[in-house]
Amino acid sequence: MKKYAVMLYPGFSLQEITCLTSALTVWFGETIDFIAAENREYRSEEGLRVLPAKTAAEARVTDYDCVILPGTVNPLPALFDERLIEFLRAGAGSDVVFAAISSAPILLSRAGVLDGKKFTAGFFMQMAEMFPFVEKENFIHRGIVEDGNVITGIGMFFREFAQSVLTRFGYDVGERFMRDSPEEFTEEELTFYWPEEDYREFLEELKGYCG
């Protein structure tokens, strides 16, 4: 089993990473540690309230095979949180795969993870001009960019981002990952039955509710 972590910070976007996290957990049975600077509630940009499993001080970045960074409309709280940056910085030069989408690559830039690496991002170019730690010469204006152990993407390409990460770790997601059209399926294909063993398990669980 691989070890995965998702970073939490104020205003993080669930929408940009749930294709990836859902596939990892539901399709492939992986578990994910949610890590934040503090052991407190974080509100996503969608308004969902989430608690981390660990703080950055309690976790070690090199214990993970992949660290996933969601985007955020306002990256400044995370960008200037030294606890998060130090956590990420400890992975610079390691074999940890960093997967950052939307504005999140700027966190990797500040932590030194993107030094010398090609990347893309969804933050405004004025930020790239403003912060000297952003290597503008390595900013590639494409939807998804992979360079070594870093996978970066622009938020609108969340499916492609998920597919790139999953493919990196050898999961078979097919060529049309989460792109099927409802019109392509027959009535029979859209009629679902449990396998007999699963149905028996459901009936046993149902007894706990119905007596």
PDB file of C-alpha atoms in Angstrom:
ATOM      1  CA  MET A   1       0.000   0.000   0.000  1.00  0.00           C
ATOM      2  CA  LYS A   2       1.181   3.484  -0.837  1.00  0.00           C
ATOM      3  CA  LYS A   3       0.919   6.331   1.647  1.00  0.00           C
ATOM      4  CA  TYR A   4      -0.887   9.506   0.618  1.00  0.00           C
ATOM      5  CA  ALA A   5      -1.393  12.874   2.283  1.00  0.00           C
ATOM      6  CA  VAL A   6      -3.562  15.872   1.464  1.00  0.00           C
ATOM      7  CA  MET A   7      -2.607  19.289   2.754  1.00  0.00           C
ATOM      8  CA  LEU A   8      -5.328  21.444   4.309  1.00  0.00           C
ATOM      9  CA  TYR A   9      -5.278  25.224   4.608  1.00  0.00           C
ATOM     10  CA  PRO A  10      -7.860  28.011   4.662  1.00  0.00           C
ATOM     11  CA  GLY A  11     -10.151  28.015   1.634  1.00  0.00           C
ATOM     12  CA  PHE A  12      -8.753  24.827   0.082  1.00  0.00           C
ATOM     13  CA  SER A  13     -10.689  23.511  -2.942  1.00  0.00           C
ATOM     14  CA  LEU A  14     -12.162  20.054  -2.534  1.00  0.00           C
ATOM     15  CA  GLN A  15     -13.541  20.116  -6.070  1.00  0.00           C
ATOM     16  CA  GLU A  16     -10.066  20.183  -7.575  1.00  0.00           C
ATOM     17  CA  ILE A  17      -8.887  17.017  -5.831  1.00  0.00           C
ATOM     18  CA  THR A  18     -11.956  14.841  -5.194  1.00  0.00           C
ATOM     19  CA  CYS A  19     -11.652  12.959  -8.494  1.00  0.00           C
ATOM     20  CA  LEU A  20      -8.229  11.915  -7.260  1.00  0.00           C
ATOM     21  CA  THR A  21      -9.043  11.282  -3.606  1.00  0.00           C
ATOM     22  CA  SER A  22     -12.256   9.416  -4.430  1.00  0.00           C
ATOM     23  CA  ALA A  23     -10.482   7.134  -6.900  1.00  0.00           C
ATOM     24  CA  LEU A  24      -7.698   6.450  -4.416  1.00  0.00           C
ATOM     25  CA  THR A  25     -10.022   5.556  -1.556  1.00  0.00           C
ATOM     26  CA  VAL A  26     -13.168   4.122  -3.172  1.00  0.00           C
ATOM     27  CA  TRP A  27     -11.721   2.501  -6.284  1.00  0.00           C
ATOM     28  CA  PHE A  28      -8.353   1.371  -4.996  1.00  0.00           C
ATOM     29  CA  GLY A  29      -8.804   1.056  -1.226  1.00  0.00           C
ATOM     30  CA  GLU A  30      -6.066   3.487  -0.211  1.00  0.00           C
ATOM     31  CA  THR A  31      -6.158   5.671   2.889  1.00  0.00           C
ATOM     32  CA  ILE A  32      -5.244   9.343   3.035  1.00  0.00           C
ATOM     33  CA  ASP A  33      -3.857  11.444   5.893  1.00  0.00           C
ATOM     34  CA  PHE A  34      -5.161  14.990   5.966  1.00  0.00           C
ATOM     35  CA  ILE A  35      -2.439  17.284   7.303  1.00  0.00           C
ATOM     36  CA  ALA A  36      -2.656  20.924   8.387  1.00  0.00           C
ATOM     37  CA  ALA A  37      -0.621  23.450  10.310  1.00  0.00           C
ATOM     38  CA  GLU A  38      -2.925  23.247  13.330  1.00  0.00           C
ATOM     39  CA  ASN A  39      -5.307  20.736  14.851  1.00  0.00           C
ATOM     40  CA  ARG A  40      -8.405  22.815  14.197  1.00  0.00           C
ATOM     41  CA  GLU A  41     -11.302  23.055  11.789  1.00  0.00           C
ATOM     42  CA  TYR A  42     -10.584  24.169   8.223  1.00  0.00           C
ATOM     43  CA  ARG A  43     -13.322  25.363   5.902  1.00  0.00           C
ATOM     44  CA  SER A  44     -13.078  24.513   2.223  1.00  0.00           C
ATOM     45  CA  GLU A  45     -13.961  27.030  -0.451  1.00  0.00           C
ATOM     46  CA  GLU A  46     -17.207  25.059  -0.847  1.00  0.00           C
ATOM     47  CA  GLY A  47     -18.020  25.659   2.837  1.00  0.00           C
ATOM     48  CA  LEU A  48     -17.359  22.134   4.133  1.00  0.00           C
ATOM     49  CA  ARG A  49     -15.699  21.966   7.537  1.00  0.00           C
ATOM     50  CA  VAL A  50     -12.835  19.491   7.817  1.00  0.00           C
ATOM     51  CA  LEU A  51     -10.558  18.366  10.644  1.00  0.00           C
ATOM     52  CA  PRO A  52      -6.994  17.206   9.928  1.00  0.00           C
ATOM     53  CA  ALA A  53      -5.737  13.797  11.016  1.00  0.00           C
ATOM     54  CA  LYS A  54      -2.278  15.165  11.810  1.00  0.00           C
ATOM     55  CA  THR A  55      -0.485  18.464  12.108  1.00  0.00           C
ATOM     56  CA  ALA A  56       2.577  19.307  10.068  1.00  0.00           C
ATOM     57  CA  ALA A  57       4.630  19.028  13.259  1.00  0.00           C
ATOM     58  CA  GLU A  58       3.347  15.501  13.905  1.00  0.00           C
ATOM     59  CA  ALA A  59       3.909  14.233  10.367  1.00  0.00           C
ATOM     60  CA  ARG A  60       7.017  13.760   8.256  1.00  0.00           C
ATOM     61  CA  VAL A  61       6.740  14.457   4.554  1.00  0.00           C
ATOM     62  CA  THR A  62       9.168  11.708   3.572  1.00  0.00           C
ATOM     63  CA  ASP A  63       6.880   9.118   5.191  1.00  0.00           C
ATOM     64  CA  TYR A  64       4.524   9.609   2.237  1.00  0.00           C
ATOM     65  CA  ASP A  65       4.716   8.403  -1.336  1.00  0.00           C
ATOM     66  CA  CYS A  66       2.566  11.290  -2.530  1.00  0.00           C
ATOM     67  CA  VAL A  67       1.568  14.643  -1.057  1.00  0.00           C
ATOM     68  CA  ILE A  68      -1.452  16.279  -2.693  1.00  0.00           C
ATOM     69  CA  LEU A  69      -1.966  20.040  -2.539  1.00  0.00           C
ATOM     70  CA  PRO A  70      -5.391  21.457  -3.480  1.00  0.00           C
ATOM     71  CA  GLY A  71      -5.718  24.945  -4.833  1.00  0.00           C
ATOM     72  CA  THR A  72      -7.201  27.873  -2.963  1.00  0.00           C
ATOM     73  CA  VAL A  73      -8.601  31.190  -4.165  1.00  0.00           C
ATOM     74  CA  ASN A  74      -6.402  32.975  -1.631  1.00  0.00           C
ATOM     75  CA  PRO A  75      -3.065  31.158  -1.236  1.00  0.00           C
ATOM     76  CA  LEU A  76      -1.525  33.784   1.062  1.00  0.00           C
ATOM     77  CA  PRO A  77      -2.492  32.218   4.437  1.00  0.00           C
ATOM     78  CA  ALA A  78      -0.841  28.945   3.405  1.00  0.00           C
ATOM     79  CA  LEU A  79       2.036  30.621   1.587  1.00  0.00           C
ATOM     80  CA  PHE A  80       3.134  32.476   4.725  1.00  0.00           C
ATOM     81  CA  ASP A  81       2.481  29.670   7.190  1.00  0.00           C
ATOM     82  CA  GLU A  82       6.001  28.589   8.056  1.00  0.00           C
ATOM     83  CA  ARG A  83       4.769  25.313   9.537  1.00  0.00           C
ATOM     84  CA  LEU A  84       3.380  24.190   6.201  1.00  0.00           C
ATOM     85  CA  ILE A  85       6.329  25.482   4.213  1.00  0.00           C
ATOM     86  CA  GLU A  86       8.847  23.738   6.483  1.00  0.00           C
ATOM     87  CA  PHE A  87       6.898  20.499   6.174  1.00  0.00           C
ATOM     88  CA  LEU A  88       7.052  20.731   2.370  1.00  0.00           C
ATOM     89  CA  ARG A  89      10.662  21.962   2.346  1.00  0.00           C
ATOM     90  CA  ALA A  90      11.755  18.770   4.098  1.00  0.00           C
ATOM     91  CA  GLY A  91      10.676  16.892   0.969  1.00  0.00           C
ATOM     92  CA  ALA A  92      12.712  18.952  -1.495  1.00  0.00           C
ATOM     93  CA  GLY A  93      15.150  16.665  -3.270  1.00  0.00           C
ATOM     94  CA  SER A  94      13.398  13.525  -2.019  1.00  0.00           C
ATOM     95  CA  ASP A  95      11.500  10.872  -3.964  1.00  0.00           C
ATOM     96  CA  VAL A  96       8.134  12.029  -2.612  1.00  0.00           C
ATOM     97  CA  VAL A  97       5.722  12.774  -5.453  1.00  0.00           C
ATOM     98  CA  PHE A  98       4.199  16.225  -4.996  1.00  0.00           C
ATOM     99  CA  ALA A  99       0.902  16.757  -6.816  1.00  0.00           C
ATOM    100  CA  ALA A 100      -0.222  20.398  -6.737  1.00  0.00           C
ATOM    101  CA  ILE A 101      -3.126  21.936  -8.608  1.00  0.00           C
ATOM    102  CA  SER A 102      -4.352  25.468  -9.303  1.00  0.00           C
ATOM    103  CA  SER A 103      -2.634  28.000  -7.022  1.00  0.00           C
ATOM    104  CA  ALA A 104      -0.914  25.346  -4.890  1.00  0.00           C
ATOM    105  CA  PRO A 105       2.323  25.135  -6.925  1.00  0.00           C
ATOM    106  CA  ILE A 106       3.318  28.508  -5.453  1.00  0.00           C
ATOM    107  CA  LEU A 107       3.620  26.751  -2.075  1.00  0.00           C
ATOM    108  CA  LEU A 108       6.040  24.277  -3.640  1.00  0.00           C
ATOM    109  CA  SER A 109       7.979  27.170  -5.143  1.00  0.00           C
ATOM    110  CA  ARG A 110       8.427  28.826  -1.762  1.00  0.00           C
ATOM    111  CA  ALA A 111       9.435  25.502  -0.197  1.00  0.00           C
ATOM    112  CA  GLY A 112      12.100  24.938  -2.858  1.00  0.00           C
ATOM    113  CA  VAL A 113      10.433  21.796  -4.209  1.00  0.00           C
ATOM    114  CA  LEU A 114      10.095  23.360  -7.675  1.00  0.00           C
ATOM    115  CA  ASP A 115      13.687  24.559  -7.913  1.00  0.00           C
ATOM    116  CA  GLY A 116      14.885  23.719 -11.418  1.00  0.00           C
ATOM    117  CA  LYS A 117      11.619  21.973 -12.351  1.00  0.00           C
ATOM    118  CA  LYS A 118       9.111  22.765 -15.076  1.00  0.00           C
ATOM    119  CA  PHE A 119       5.621  23.423 -13.733  1.00  0.00           C
ATOM    120  CA  THR A 120       2.240  24.942 -14.430  1.00  0.00           C
ATOM    121  CA  ALA A 121      -0.196  26.684 -12.094  1.00  0.00           C
ATOM    122  CA  GLY A 122      -3.487  28.548 -11.951  1.00  0.00           C
ATOM    123  CA  PHE A 123      -2.357  31.588  -9.980  1.00  0.00           C
ATOM    124  CA  PHE A 124      -2.241  35.035 -11.538  1.00  0.00           C
ATOM    125  CA  MET A 125       0.972  35.949 -13.315  1.00  0.00           C
ATOM    126  CA  GLN A 126       1.391  39.079 -11.200  1.00  0.00           C
ATOM    127  CA  MET A 127       2.188  36.727  -8.320  1.00  0.00           C
ATOM    128  CA  ALA A 128       4.902  35.063 -10.372  1.00  0.00           C
ATOM    129  CA  GLU A 129       6.361  38.497 -11.054  1.00  0.00           C
ATOM    130  CA  MET A 130       6.073  39.559  -7.413  1.00  0.00           C
ATOM    131  CA  PHE A 131       7.699  36.643  -5.627  1.00  0.00           C
ATOM    132  CA  PRO A 132      11.375  35.961  -6.409  1.00  0.00           C
ATOM    133  CA  PHE A 133      11.121  32.307  -5.379  1.00  0.00           C
ATOM    134  CA  VAL A 134       8.873  31.585  -8.389  1.00  0.00           C
ATOM    135  CA  GLU A 135      11.133  30.480 -11.264  1.00  0.00           C
ATOM    136  CA  LYS A 136       9.207  32.156 -14.074  1.00  0.00           C
ATOM    137  CA  GLU A 137      11.498  30.680 -16.719  1.00  0.00           C
ATOM    138  CA  ASN A 138      10.219  27.224 -15.740  1.00  0.00           C
ATOM    139  CA  PHE A 139       6.526  28.172 -15.821  1.00  0.00           C
ATOM    140  CA  ILE A 140       4.980  26.161 -18.685  1.00  0.00           C
ATOM    141  CA  HIS A 141       1.524  27.311 -19.768  1.00  0.00           C
ATOM    142  CA  ARG A 142      -0.101  23.911 -20.206  1.00  0.00           C
ATOM    143  CA  GLY A 143      -2.922  22.141 -18.426  1.00  0.00           C
ATOM    144  CA  ILE A 144      -0.748  19.462 -16.812  1.00  0.00           C
ATOM    145  CA  VAL A 145       3.042  19.419 -16.437  1.00  0.00           C
ATOM    146  CA  GLU A 146       5.112  16.582 -15.011  1.00  0.00           C
ATOM    147  CA  ASP A 147       8.779  16.988 -14.184  1.00  0.00           C
ATOM    148  CA  GLY A 148      10.466  14.314 -12.140  1.00  0.00           C
ATOM    149  CA  ASN A 149       8.630  13.819  -8.878  1.00  0.00           C
ATOM    150  CA  VAL A 150       6.352  16.846  -9.334  1.00  0.00           C
ATOM    151  CA  ILE A 151       2.936  16.873 -11.038  1.00  0.00           C
ATOM    152  CA  THR A 152       1.247  20.251 -11.421  1.00  0.00           C
ATOM    153  CA  GLY A 153      -2.051  21.205 -13.008  1.00  0.00           C
ATOM    154  CA  ILE A 154      -4.480  24.034 -13.635  1.00  0.00           C
ATOM    155  CA  GLY A 155      -7.752  23.727 -11.729  1.00  0.00           C
ATOM    156  CA  MET A 156     -10.057  23.272 -14.717  1.00  0.00           C
ATOM    157  CA  PHE A 157      -8.144  20.104 -15.627  1.00  0.00           C
ATOM    158  CA  PHE A 158      -8.915  18.298 -12.370  1.00  0.00           C
ATOM    159  CA  ARG A 159      -9.705  15.005 -14.143  1.00  0.00           C
ATOM    160  CA  GLU A 160      -6.482  15.052 -16.102  1.00  0.00           C
ATOM    161  CA  PHE A 161      -4.616  15.942 -12.935  1.00  0.00           C
ATOM    162  CA  ALA A 162      -6.139  12.970 -11.114  1.00  0.00           C
ATOM    163  CA  GLN A 163      -5.404  10.682 -14.036  1.00  0.00           C
ATOM    164  CA  SER A 164      -1.767  11.774 -14.139  1.00  0.00           C
ATOM    165  CA  VAL A 165      -1.275  11.050 -10.439  1.00  0.00           C
ATOM    166  CA  LEU A 166      -3.062   7.706 -10.571  1.00  0.00           C
ATOM    167  CA  THR A 167      -1.138   6.637 -13.654  1.00  0.00           C
ATOM    168  CA  ARG A 168       2.134   7.611 -11.969  1.00  0.00           C
ATOM    169  CA  PHE A 169       1.387   5.065  -9.245  1.00  0.00           C
ATOM    170  CA  GLY A 170       0.336   2.329 -11.639  1.00  0.00           C
ATOM    171  CA  TYR A 171      -3.433   2.344 -11.159  1.00  0.00           C
ATOM    172  CA  ASP A 172      -5.438   1.269 -14.198  1.00  0.00           C
ATOM    173  CA  VAL A 173      -7.975   4.020 -14.830  1.00  0.00           C
ATOM    174  CA  GLY A 174      -8.540   3.420 -18.540  1.00  0.00           C
ATOM    175  CA  GLU A 175      -8.299   5.944 -21.326  1.00  0.00           C
ATOM    176  CA  ARG A 176     -11.549   7.785 -20.532  1.00  0.00           C
ATOM    177  CA  PHE A 177     -11.167   8.300 -16.809  1.00  0.00           C
ATOM    178  CA  MET A 178     -14.454   9.750 -15.438  1.00  0.00           C
ATOM    179  CA  ARG A 179     -15.519  10.930 -18.886  1.00  0.00           C
ATOM    180  CA  ASP A 180     -18.302   8.480 -19.736  1.00  0.00           C
ATOM    181  CA  SER A 181     -21.531   9.928 -21.161  1.00  0.00           C
ATOM    182  CA  PRO A 182     -24.944   8.733 -19.870  1.00  0.00           C
ATOM    183  CA  GLU A 183     -26.156   8.252 -23.433  1.00  0.00           C
ATOM    184  CA  GLU A 184     -23.511   5.582 -24.036  1.00  0.00           C
ATOM    185  CA  PHE A 185     -25.086   3.080 -21.626  1.00  0.00           C
ATOM    186  CA  THR A 186     -27.960   0.662 -22.109  1.00  0.00           C
ATOM    187  CA  GLU A 187     -30.797   0.171 -19.621  1.00  0.00           C
ATOM    188  CA  GLU A 188     -29.277  -3.189 -18.676  1.00  0.00           C
ATOM    189  CA  GLU A 189     -25.903  -1.588 -17.979  1.00  0.00           C
ATOM    190  CA  LEU A 190     -27.583   0.976 -15.739  1.00  0.00           C
ATOM    191  CA  THR A 191     -29.434  -1.640 -13.661  1.00  0.00           C
ATOM    192  CA  PHE A 192     -27.411  -2.715 -10.643  1.00  0.00           C
ATOM    193  CA  TYR A 193     -27.484  -5.840  -8.465  1.00  0.00           C
ATOM    194  CA  TRP A 194     -25.311  -6.826  -5.553  1.00  0.00           C
ATOM    195  CA  PRO A 195     -23.346 -10.059  -5.770  1.00  0.00           C
ATOM    196  CA  GLU A 196     -25.079 -12.630  -3.560  1.00  0.00           C
ATOM    197  CA  GLU A 197     -22.475 -12.429  -0.782  1.00  0.00           C
ATOM    198  CA  ASP A 198     -22.644  -8.631  -0.653  1.00  0.00           C
ATOM    199  CA  TYR A 199     -26.444  -8.782  -0.576  1.00  0.00           C
ATOM    200  CA  ARG A 200     -26.361 -11.158   2.407  1.00  0.00           C
ATOM    201  CA  GLU A 201     -23.996  -8.774   4.211  1.00  0.00           C
ATOM    202  CA  PHE A 202     -26.409  -5.922   3.536  1.00  0.00           C
ATOM    203  CA  LEU A 203     -29.334  -7.917   4.936  1.00  0.00           C
ATOM    204  CA  GLU A 204     -27.350  -8.698   8.076  1.00  0.00           C
ATOM    205  CA  GLU A 205     -26.507  -5.032   8.544  1.00  0.00           C
ATOM    206  CA  LEU A 206     -30.138  -4.081   7.911  1.00  0.00           C
ATOM    207  CA  LYS A 207     -31.205  -6.177  10.886  1.00  0.00           C
ATOM    208  CA  GLY A 208     -29.382  -3.749  13.143  1.00  0.00           C
ATOM    209  CA  TYR A 209     -31.708  -0.986  11.971  1.00  0.00           C
ATOM    210  CA  CYS A 210     -34.965  -2.896  11.639  1.00  0.00           C
ATOM    211  CA  GLY A 211     -34.686  -5.391  14.494  1.00  0.00           C
TER     212      GLY A 211
END
